CSV table of C-alpha atoms in Angstrom, one decimal:
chain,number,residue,atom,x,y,z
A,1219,UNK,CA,113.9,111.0,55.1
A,1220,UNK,CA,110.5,110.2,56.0
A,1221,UNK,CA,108.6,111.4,59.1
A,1222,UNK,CA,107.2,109.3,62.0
A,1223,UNK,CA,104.0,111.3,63.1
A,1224,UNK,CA,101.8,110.6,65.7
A,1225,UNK,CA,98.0,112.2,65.0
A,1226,UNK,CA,95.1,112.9,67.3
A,1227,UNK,CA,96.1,110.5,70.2
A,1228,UNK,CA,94.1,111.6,72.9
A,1229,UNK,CA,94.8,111.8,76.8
A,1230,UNK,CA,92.8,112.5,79.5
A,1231,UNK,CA,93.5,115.9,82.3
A,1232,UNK,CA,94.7,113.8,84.0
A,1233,UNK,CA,97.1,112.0,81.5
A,1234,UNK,CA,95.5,109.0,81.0
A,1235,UNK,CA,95.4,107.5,77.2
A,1236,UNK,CA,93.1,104.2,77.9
A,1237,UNK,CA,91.2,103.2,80.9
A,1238,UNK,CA,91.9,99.8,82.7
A,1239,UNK,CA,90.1,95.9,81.3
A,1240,UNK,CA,90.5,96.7,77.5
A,1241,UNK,CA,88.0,94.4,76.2
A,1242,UNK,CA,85.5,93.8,72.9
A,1243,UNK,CA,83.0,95.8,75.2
A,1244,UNK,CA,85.2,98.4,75.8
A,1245,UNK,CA,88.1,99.2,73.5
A,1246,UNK,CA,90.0,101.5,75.2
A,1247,UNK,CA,89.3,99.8,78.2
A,1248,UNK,CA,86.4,101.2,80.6
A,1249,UNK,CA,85.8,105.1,80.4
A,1250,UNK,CA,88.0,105.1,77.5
A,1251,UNK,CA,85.5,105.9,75.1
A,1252,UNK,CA,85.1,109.5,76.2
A,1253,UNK,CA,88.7,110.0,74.8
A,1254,UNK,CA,87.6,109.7,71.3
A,1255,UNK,CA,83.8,111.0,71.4
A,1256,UNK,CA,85.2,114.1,70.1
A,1257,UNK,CA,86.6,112.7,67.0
A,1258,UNK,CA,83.3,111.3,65.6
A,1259,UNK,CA,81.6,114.5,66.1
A,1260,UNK,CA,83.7,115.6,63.3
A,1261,UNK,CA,82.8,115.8,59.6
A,1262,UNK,CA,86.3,113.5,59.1
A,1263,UNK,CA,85.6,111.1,61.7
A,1264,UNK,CA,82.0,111.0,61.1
A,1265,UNK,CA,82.9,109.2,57.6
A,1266,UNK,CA,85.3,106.9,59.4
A,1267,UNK,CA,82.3,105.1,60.9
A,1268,UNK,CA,79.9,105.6,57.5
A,1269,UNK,CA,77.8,108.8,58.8
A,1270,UNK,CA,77.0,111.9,57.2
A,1271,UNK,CA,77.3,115.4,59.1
A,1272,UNK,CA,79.7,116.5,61.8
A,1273,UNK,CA,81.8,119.5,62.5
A,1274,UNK,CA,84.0,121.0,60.1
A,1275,UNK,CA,85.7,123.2,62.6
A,1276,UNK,CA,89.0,123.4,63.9
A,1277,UNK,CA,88.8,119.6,65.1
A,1278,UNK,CA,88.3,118.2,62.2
A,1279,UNK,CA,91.3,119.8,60.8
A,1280,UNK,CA,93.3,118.3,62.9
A,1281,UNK,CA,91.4,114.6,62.6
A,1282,UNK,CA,91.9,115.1,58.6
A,1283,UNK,CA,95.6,116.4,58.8
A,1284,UNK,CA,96.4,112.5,60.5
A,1285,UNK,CA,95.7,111.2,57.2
A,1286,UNK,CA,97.5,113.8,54.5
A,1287,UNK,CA,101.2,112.5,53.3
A,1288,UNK,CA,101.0,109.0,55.2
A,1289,UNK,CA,101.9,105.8,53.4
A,1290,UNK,CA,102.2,103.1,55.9
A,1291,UNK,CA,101.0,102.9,60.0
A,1292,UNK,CA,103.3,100.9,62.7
A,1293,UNK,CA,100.3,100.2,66.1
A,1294,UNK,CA,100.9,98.0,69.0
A,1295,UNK,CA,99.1,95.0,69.1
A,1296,UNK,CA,97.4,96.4,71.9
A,1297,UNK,CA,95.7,98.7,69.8
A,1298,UNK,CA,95.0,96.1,67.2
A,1299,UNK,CA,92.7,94.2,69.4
A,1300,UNK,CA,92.0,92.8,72.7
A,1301,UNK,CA,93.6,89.4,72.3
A,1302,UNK,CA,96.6,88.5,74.2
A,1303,UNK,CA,98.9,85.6,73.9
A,1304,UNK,CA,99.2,82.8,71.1
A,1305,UNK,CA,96.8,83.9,68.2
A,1306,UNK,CA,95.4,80.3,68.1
A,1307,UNK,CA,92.6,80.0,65.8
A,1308,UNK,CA,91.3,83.4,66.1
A,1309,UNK,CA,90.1,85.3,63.6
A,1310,UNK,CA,90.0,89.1,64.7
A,1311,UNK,CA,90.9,91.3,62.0
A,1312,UNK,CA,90.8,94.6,64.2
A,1313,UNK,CA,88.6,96.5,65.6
A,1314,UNK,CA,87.3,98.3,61.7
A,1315,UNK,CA,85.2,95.7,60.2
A,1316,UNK,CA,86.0,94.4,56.6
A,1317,UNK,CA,87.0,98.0,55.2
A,1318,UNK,CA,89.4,99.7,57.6
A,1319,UNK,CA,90.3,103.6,57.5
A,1320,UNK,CA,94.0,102.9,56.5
A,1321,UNK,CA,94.3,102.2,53.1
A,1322,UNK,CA,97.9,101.1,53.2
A,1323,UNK,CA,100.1,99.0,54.9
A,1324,UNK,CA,99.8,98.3,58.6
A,1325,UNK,CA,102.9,96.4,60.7
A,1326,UNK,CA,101.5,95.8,64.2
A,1327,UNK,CA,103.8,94.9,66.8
A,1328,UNK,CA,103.7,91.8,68.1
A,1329,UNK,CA,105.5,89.0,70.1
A,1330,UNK,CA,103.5,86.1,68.4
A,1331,UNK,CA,103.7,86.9,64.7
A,1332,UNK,CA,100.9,85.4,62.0
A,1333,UNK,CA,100.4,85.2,58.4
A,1334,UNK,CA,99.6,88.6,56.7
A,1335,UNK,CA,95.6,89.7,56.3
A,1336,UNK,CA,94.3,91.6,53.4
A,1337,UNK,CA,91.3,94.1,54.1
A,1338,UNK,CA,89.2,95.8,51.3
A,1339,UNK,CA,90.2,99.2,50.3
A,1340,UNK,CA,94.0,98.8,50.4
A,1341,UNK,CA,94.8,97.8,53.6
A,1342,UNK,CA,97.6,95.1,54.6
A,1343,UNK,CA,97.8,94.3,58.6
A,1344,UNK,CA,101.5,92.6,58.7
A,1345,UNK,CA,102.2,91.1,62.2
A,1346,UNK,CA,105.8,91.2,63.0
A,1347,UNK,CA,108.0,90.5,65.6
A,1348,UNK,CA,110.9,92.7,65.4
A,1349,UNK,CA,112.7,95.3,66.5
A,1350,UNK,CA,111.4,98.9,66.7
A,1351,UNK,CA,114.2,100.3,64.2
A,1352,UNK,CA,114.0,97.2,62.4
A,1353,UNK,CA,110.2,97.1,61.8
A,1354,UNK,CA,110.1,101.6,61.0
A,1355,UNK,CA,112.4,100.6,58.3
A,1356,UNK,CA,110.2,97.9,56.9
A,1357,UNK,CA,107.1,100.9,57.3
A,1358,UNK,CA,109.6,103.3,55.5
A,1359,UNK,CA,110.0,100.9,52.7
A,1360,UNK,CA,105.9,100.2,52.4
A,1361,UNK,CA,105.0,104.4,52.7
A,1362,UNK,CA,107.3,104.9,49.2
A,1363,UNK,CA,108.7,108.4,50.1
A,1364,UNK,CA,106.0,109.4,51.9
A,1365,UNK,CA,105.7,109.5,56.0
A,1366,UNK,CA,104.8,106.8,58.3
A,1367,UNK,CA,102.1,107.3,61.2
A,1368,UNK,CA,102.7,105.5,64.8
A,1369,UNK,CA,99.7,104.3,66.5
A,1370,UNK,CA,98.9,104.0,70.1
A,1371,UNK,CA,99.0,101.9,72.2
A,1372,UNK,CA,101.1,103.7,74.9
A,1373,UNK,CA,103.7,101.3,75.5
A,1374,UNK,CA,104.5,101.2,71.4
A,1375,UNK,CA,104.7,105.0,71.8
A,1376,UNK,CA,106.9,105.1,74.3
A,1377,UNK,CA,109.1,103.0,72.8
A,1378,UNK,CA,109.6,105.0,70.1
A,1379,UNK,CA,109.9,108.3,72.1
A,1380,UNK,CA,112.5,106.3,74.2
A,1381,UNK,CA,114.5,106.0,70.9
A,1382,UNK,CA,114.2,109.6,69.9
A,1383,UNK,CA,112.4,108.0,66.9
A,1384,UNK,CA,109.4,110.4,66.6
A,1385,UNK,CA,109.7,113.5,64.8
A,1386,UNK,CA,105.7,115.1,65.2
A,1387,UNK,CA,103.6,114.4,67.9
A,1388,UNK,CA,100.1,115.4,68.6
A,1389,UNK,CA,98.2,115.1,71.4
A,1390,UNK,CA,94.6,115.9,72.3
A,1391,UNK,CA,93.8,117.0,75.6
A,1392,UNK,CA,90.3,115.7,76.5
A,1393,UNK,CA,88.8,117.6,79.6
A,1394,UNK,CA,88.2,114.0,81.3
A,1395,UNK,CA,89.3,112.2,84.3
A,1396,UNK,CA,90.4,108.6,84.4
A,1397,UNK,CA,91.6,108.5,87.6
A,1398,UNK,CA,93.1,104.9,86.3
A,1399,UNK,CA,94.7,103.4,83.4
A,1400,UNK,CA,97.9,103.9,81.2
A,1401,UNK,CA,99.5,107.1,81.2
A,1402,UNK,CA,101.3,108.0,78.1
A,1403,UNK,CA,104.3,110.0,79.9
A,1404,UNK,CA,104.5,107.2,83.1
A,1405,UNK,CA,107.8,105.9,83.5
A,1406,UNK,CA,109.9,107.9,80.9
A,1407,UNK,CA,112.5,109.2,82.8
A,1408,UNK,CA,113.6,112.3,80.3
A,1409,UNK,CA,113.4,110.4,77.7
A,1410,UNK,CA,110.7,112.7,76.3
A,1411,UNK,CA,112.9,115.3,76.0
A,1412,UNK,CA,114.2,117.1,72.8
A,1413,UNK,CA,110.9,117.9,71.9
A,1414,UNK,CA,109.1,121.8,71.9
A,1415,UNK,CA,105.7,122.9,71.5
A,1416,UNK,CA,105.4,124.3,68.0
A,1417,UNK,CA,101.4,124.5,67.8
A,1418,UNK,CA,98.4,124.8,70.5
A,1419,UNK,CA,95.0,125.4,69.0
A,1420,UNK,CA,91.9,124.9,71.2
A,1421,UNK,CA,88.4,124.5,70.1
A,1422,UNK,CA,85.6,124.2,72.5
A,1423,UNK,CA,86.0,120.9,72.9
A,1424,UNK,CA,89.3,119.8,73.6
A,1425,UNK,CA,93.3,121.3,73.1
A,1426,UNK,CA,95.5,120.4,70.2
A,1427,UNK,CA,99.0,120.2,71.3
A,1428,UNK,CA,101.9,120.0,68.4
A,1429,UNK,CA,104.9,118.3,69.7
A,1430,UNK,CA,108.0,118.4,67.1
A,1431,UNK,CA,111.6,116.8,67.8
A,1432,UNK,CA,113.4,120.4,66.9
A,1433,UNK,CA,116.7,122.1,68.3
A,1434,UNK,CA,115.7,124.7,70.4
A,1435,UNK,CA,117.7,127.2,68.6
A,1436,UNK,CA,116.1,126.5,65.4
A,1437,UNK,CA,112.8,127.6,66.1
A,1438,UNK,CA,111.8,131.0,66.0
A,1439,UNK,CA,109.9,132.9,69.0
A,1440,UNK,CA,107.2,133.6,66.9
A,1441,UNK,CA,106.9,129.8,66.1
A,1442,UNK,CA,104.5,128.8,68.3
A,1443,UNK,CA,100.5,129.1,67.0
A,1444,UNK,CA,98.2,130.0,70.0
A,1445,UNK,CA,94.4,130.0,68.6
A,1446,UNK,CA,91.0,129.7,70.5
A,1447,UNK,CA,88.4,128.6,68.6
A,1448,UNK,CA,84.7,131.4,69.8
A,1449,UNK,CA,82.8,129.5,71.5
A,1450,UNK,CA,79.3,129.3,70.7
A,1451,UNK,CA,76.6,130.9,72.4
């Protein structure tokens, strides 16, 4: 069966994924920005945006790994955009201009569900209102045997970790404080249990944390990866 993986989702020290007042200003609502800062200093994420350059370090490993065996996304529709409500006659299309970094079928979560829009490059945004079994099936179905990546925003991920439905996830400690904002493991109460740390890389700027939904007993003491990428002086 195919994997739901979560990728390079970033959280602050103090375990804040977004700030407060997401807006069109401020994405990830305000100080959220320095979550992500350390993505587009990468060679992967530097061609997200249309640059040239970045690091090709152990970062950008891990920003280009999000994207290898992945065949449809599932996002809130938080992390779609900042519109709340009825959809009205309003035309946002995301936050990735007219050529998103997808490539492939998108569901967003959503309790007010609109026609279907079709981006250049492949990618499908389908706005559904649905269960979150129902609507990973309908992802599973799109990704044709391949896996299926989840999204922020926190609330869609912790829906799924509160239905054991994620099998990788990966988090990315940024050495930031938000001090306010949503906190991905707020309000879980154990339900985040069941999964073990089989990876933890660090580069110089930030921690890689590998989170996979094993038996204990099936993983080896030698499974977990410890590195520490030399820091330059």
């Amino acid at each position: 069966m195919t994997k739901l993986r979560v990728h390079n989702f970033s959280i602050s020290l103090d375990g804040y994924a977004a700030g407060q007042a997401q807006s069109v200003d401020n994405p990830l609502g305000v100080g959220g920005h320095g979550l992500h800062e350390w993505v587009f200093a990468t060679r992967t994420g530097a061609q997200m945006i249309g640059m040239d350059g970045g690091d090709e370090g152990v970062d950008d490993r891990f920003v280009a790994r999000g994207d290898v065996g992945i065949g449809a996304t599932v996002m809130g529709r938080n992390m779609f955009g900042p519109i709340r409500g009825p959809w009205g006659e309003n035309e946002w299309t995301g936050w990735w201009g007219d050529n998103p970094p997808f490539h492939h079928p998108v569901f967003v979560l959503t309790h007010h569900a609109r026609p279907s829009i079709t981006m250049q490059g492949g990618t499908t945004f389908h706005f559904v209102d649905d269960s979150i079994d129902t609507v990973l099936e309908r992802a599973r179905e799109a990704a044709d045997g391949q896996d299926v990546r989840l999204g922020g925003g926190v609330a869609t991920i912790q829906q799924y970790l509160r239905a054991g439905l994620i099998d990788d996830l990966h988090l990315v400690i940024v050495p930031i404080l938000l001090h306010r904002g949503e906190r991905l493991f707020d309000h879980l109460d154990g339900d985040s249990e069941g999964y073990q740390c089989v990876e933890f890389v660090t580069s110089s700027s930030v921690a890689h944390v590998h989170l996979s939904r094993i038996l204990p007993q099936s993983i080896p003491d030698h499974s977990i990866q410890t590195q520490t990428a030399e820091l330059e002086v």
